[in-house]
Tab-separated table of C-alpha atoms in Angstrom:
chain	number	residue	atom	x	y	z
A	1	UNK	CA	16.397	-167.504	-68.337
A	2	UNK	CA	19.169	-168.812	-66.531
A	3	UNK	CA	19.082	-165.768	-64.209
A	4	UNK	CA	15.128	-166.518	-63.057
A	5	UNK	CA	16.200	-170.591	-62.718
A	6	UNK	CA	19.027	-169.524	-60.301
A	7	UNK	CA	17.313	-166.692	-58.580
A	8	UNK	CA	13.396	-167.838	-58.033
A	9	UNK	CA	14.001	-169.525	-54.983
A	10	UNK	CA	15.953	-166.766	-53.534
A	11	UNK	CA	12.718	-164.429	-54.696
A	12	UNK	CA	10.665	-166.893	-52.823
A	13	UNK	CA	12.497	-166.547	-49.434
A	14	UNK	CA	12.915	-162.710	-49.693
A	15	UNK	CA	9.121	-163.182	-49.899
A	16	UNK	CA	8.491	-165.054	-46.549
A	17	UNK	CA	11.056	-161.795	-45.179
A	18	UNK	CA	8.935	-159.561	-46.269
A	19	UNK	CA	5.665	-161.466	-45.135
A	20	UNK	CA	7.442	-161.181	-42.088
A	21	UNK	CA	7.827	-157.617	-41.320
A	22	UNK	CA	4.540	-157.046	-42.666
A	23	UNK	CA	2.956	-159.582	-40.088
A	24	UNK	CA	4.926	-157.790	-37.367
A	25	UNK	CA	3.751	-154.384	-38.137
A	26	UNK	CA	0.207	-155.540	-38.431
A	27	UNK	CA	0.600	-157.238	-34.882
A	28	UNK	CA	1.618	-154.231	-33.078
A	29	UNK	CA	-1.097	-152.289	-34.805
A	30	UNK	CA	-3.363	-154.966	-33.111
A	31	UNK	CA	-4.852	-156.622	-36.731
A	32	UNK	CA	-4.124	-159.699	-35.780
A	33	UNK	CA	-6.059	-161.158	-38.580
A	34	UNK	CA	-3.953	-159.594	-41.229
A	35	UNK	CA	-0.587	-160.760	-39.163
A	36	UNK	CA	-2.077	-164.808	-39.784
A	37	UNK	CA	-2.095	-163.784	-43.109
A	38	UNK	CA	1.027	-163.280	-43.149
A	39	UNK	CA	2.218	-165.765	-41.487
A	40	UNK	CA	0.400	-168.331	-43.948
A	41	UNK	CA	2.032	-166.360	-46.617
A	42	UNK	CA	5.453	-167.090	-45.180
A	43	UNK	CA	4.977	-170.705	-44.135
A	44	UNK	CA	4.114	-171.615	-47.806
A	45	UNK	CA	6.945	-169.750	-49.541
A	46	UNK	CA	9.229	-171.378	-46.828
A	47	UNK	CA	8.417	-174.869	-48.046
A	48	UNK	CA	8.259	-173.549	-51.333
A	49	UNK	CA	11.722	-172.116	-52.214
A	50	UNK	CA	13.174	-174.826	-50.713
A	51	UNK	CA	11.431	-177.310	-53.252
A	52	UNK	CA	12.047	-174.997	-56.027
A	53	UNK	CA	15.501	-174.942	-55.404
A	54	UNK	CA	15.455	-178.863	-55.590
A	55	UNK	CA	13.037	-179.005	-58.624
A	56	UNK	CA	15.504	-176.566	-60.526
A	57	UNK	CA	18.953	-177.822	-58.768
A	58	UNK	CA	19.720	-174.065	-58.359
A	59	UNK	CA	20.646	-174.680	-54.324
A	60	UNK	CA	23.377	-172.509	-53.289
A	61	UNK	CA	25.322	-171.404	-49.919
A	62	UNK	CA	23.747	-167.903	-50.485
A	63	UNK	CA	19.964	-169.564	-50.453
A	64	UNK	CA	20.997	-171.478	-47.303
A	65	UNK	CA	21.852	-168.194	-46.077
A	66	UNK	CA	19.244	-166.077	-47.144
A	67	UNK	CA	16.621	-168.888	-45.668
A	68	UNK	CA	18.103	-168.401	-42.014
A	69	UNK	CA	17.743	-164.966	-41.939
A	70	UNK	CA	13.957	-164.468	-43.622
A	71	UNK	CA	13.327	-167.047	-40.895
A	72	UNK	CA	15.134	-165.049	-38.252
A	73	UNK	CA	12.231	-162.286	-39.282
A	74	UNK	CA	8.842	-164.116	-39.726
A	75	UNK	CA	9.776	-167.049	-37.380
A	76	UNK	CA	12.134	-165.838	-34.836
A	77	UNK	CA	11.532	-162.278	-34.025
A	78	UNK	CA	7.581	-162.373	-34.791
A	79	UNK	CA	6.558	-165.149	-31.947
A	80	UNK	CA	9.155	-162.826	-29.755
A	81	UNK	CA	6.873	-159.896	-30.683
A	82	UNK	CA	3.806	-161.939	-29.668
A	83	UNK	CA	4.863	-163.010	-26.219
A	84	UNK	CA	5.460	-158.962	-25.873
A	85	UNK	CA	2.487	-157.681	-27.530
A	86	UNK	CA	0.541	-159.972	-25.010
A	87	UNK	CA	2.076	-158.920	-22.132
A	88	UNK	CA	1.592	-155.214	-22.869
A	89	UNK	CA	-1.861	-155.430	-23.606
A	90	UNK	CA	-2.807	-151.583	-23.674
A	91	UNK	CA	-0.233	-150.776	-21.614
A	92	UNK	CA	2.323	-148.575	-23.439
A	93	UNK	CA	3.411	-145.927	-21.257
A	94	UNK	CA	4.923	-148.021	-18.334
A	95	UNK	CA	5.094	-151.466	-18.052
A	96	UNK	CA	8.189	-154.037	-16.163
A	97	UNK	CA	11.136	-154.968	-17.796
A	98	UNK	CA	10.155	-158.544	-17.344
A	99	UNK	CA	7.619	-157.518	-20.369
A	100	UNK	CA	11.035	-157.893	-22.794
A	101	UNK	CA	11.345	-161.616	-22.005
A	102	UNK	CA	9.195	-162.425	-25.179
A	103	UNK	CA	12.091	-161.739	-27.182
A	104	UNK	CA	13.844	-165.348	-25.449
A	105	UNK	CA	11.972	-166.883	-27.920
A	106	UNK	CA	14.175	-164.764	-30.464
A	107	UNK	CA	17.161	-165.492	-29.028
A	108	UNK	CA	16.542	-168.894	-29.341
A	109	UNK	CA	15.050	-169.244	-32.216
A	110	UNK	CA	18.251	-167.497	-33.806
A	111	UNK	CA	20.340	-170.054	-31.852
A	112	UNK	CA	18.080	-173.100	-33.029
A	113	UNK	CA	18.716	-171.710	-36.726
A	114	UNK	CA	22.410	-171.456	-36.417
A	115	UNK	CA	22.854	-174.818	-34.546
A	116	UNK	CA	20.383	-176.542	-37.682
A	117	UNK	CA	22.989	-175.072	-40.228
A	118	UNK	CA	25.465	-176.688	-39.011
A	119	UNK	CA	23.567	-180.126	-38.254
A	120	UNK	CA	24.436	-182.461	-40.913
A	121	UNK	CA	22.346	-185.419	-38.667
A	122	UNK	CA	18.972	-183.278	-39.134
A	123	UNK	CA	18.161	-183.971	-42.880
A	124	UNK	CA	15.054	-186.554	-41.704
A	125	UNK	CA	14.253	-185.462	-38.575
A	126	UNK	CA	14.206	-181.873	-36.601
A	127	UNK	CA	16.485	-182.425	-33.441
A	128	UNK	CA	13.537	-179.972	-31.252
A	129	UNK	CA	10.907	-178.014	-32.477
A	130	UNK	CA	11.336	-175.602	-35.718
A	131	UNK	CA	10.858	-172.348	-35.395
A	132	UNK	CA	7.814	-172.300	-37.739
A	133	UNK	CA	6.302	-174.919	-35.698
A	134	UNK	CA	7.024	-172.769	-32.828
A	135	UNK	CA	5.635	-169.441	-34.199
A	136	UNK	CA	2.269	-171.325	-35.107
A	137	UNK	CA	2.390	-172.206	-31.535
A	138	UNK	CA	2.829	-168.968	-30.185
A	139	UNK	CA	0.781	-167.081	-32.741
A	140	UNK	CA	-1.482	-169.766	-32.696
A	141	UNK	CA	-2.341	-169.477	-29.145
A	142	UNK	CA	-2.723	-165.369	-28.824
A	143	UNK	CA	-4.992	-165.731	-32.153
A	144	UNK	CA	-7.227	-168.437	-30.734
A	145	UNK	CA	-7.320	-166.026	-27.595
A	146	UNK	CA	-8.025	-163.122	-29.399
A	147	UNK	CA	-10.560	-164.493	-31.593
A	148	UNK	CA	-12.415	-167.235	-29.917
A	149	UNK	CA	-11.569	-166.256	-25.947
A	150	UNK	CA	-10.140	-169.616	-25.757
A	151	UNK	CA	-6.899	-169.784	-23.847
A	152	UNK	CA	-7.767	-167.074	-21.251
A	153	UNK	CA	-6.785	-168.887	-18.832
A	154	UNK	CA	-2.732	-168.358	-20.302
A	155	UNK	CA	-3.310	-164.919	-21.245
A	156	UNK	CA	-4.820	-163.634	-18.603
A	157	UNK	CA	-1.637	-164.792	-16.652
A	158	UNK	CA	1.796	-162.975	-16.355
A	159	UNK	CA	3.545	-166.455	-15.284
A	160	UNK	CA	1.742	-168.286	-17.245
A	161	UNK	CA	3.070	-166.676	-20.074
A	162	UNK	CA	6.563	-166.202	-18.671
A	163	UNK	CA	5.938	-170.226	-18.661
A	164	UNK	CA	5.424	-170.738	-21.840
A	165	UNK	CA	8.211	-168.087	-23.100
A	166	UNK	CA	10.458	-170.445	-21.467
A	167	UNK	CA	9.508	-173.545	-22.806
A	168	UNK	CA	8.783	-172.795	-26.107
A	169	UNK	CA	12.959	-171.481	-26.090
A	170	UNK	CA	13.850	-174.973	-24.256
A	171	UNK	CA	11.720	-176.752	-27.323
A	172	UNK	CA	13.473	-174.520	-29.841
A	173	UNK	CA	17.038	-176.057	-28.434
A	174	UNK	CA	16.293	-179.085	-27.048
A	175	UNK	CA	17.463	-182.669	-28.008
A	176	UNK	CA	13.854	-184.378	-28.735
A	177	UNK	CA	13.839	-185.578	-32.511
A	178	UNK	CA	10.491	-184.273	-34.607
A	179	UNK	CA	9.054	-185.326	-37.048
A	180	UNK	CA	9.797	-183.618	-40.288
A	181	UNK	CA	8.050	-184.301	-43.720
A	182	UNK	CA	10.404	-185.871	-45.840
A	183	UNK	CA	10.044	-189.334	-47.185
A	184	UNK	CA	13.248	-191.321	-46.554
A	185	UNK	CA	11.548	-194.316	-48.080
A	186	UNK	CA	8.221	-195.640	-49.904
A	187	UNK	CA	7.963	-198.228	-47.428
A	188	UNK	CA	4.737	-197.699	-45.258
A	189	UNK	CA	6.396	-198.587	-41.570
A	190	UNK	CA	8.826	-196.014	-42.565
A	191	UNK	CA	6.351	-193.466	-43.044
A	192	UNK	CA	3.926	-194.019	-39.565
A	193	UNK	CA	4.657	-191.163	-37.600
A	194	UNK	CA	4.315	-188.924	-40.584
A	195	UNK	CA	0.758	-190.619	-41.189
A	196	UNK	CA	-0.282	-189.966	-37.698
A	197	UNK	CA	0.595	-186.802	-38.024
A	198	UNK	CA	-0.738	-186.042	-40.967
A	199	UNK	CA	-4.184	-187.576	-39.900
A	200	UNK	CA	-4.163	-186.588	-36.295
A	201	UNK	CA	-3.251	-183.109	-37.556
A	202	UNK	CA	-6.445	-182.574	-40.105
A	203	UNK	CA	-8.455	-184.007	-36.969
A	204	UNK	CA	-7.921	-181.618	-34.901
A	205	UNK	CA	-8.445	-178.798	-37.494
A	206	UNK	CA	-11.452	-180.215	-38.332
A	207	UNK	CA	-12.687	-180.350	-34.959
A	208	UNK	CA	-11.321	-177.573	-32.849
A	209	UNK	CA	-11.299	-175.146	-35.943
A	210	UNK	CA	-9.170	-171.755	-35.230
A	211	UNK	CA	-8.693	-173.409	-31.068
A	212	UNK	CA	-6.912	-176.213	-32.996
A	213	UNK	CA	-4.069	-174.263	-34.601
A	214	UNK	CA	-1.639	-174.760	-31.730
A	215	UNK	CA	-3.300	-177.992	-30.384
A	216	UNK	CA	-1.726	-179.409	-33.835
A	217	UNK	CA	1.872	-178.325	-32.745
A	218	UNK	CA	1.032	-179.537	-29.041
A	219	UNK	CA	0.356	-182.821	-30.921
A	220	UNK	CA	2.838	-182.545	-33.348
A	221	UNK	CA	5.230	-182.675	-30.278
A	222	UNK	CA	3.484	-185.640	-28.352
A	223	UNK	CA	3.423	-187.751	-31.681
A	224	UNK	CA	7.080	-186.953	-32.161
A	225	UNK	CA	8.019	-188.264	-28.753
A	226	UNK	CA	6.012	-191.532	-28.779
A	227	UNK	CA	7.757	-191.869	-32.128
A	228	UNK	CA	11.200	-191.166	-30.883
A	229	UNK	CA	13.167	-194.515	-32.046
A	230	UNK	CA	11.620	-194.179	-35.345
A	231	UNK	CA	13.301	-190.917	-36.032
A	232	UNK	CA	16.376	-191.045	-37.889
């Protein structure tokens, strides 16, 4: 019993890893549906082993470990994968070598997760964006493309999307404070920009449908700079 209290978190996490790979073997197949999928899969076992490991104090260094690297998979080197599988397009048997500089966001993303291990200060508030966040972007953006035409405008674009490989990396690393959904307090002035973005965020959804999967991280980062002093 004790072995399932201490280890279901840990099962949890190897779970998002695994949703991982699976999502980015499904997105260079070009089933883009079944890669969401997956990367709904590992978003909710990401928040989840996390709160089971609170629930049943069974947090350890080798869970804080383990949570880096499935993250490293699903969030890190799956956006990377995006950026490249969108700049390929059907073109497999020659393409530049600027076509590699998806995998930035990897890079980053792996130096966002080790600089957020070591970031005692980030335990109410993401110092910039997640890499979740930032593979919803990403992902959300080439789905909304793929699925709705929406976006064309990016994808259709070779510096566009050289653009947005470099920002999203800057975002990853940079010092702007996000919002991140843990209650410090009860107190409702406390809580405002997590209201707004909890409203603001079903909104969108609501409205924009599978177009406003990214528009909620592109608001998720506006709300988290007008919110800036509140953040700490």
């Amino acid at each position: 019993m004790n072995f399932i209290k201490n280890n279901l978190a840990n099962a949890l996490t190897l779970g998002n890893l695994f949703s991982g790979c699976v999502g980015i073997v499904h997105l260079v197949s070009g089933d883009y549906q079944t890669t969401a999928i997956c990367i709904i899969i590992s978003l909710v076992l990401d928040f989840f082993d996390g709160f089971m490991a609170r629930a049943m104090n069974s947090s350890s260094n080798l869970g804080g470990q383990l949570d880096s690297l499935a993250d490293m998979v699903s969030f890190g080197f799956l956006p990377g994968m995006t950026i490249f599988v969108a700049l390929i397009g059907n073109n497999y048997a020659d393409f530049p070598w600027y076509y590699y500089s998806g995998f930035l966001i990897t890079v980053f993303s792996c130096l966002r997760l080790a600089i957020f291990n070591l970031d005692d200060d980030q335990k109410y508030y993401f110092k910039g964006l997640n890499t979740p966040s930032n593979t919803i972007l990403i992902f959300g953006l080439f789905y909304a493309f793929k699925e709705t035409g929406a976006f064309s405008f990016l994808f259709n674009n070779e510096i566009y999307l050289l653009i947005l490989t470099v920002v999203s990396s800057w975002l990853l690393i940079s010092p702007i404070k996000m919002i991140a959904m843990k209650f410090k307090s009860k107190q409702l002035k406390d809580n405002y920009p997590k209201l707004a973005l909890l409203i603001g965020g079903v909104l969108i959804l609501l409205i924009f449908k599978t177009v406003g999967i990214p528009l909620i991280i592109i608001y998720y980062i506006l709300i988290s700079l007008i919110f800036q002093k509140q953040l700490k």
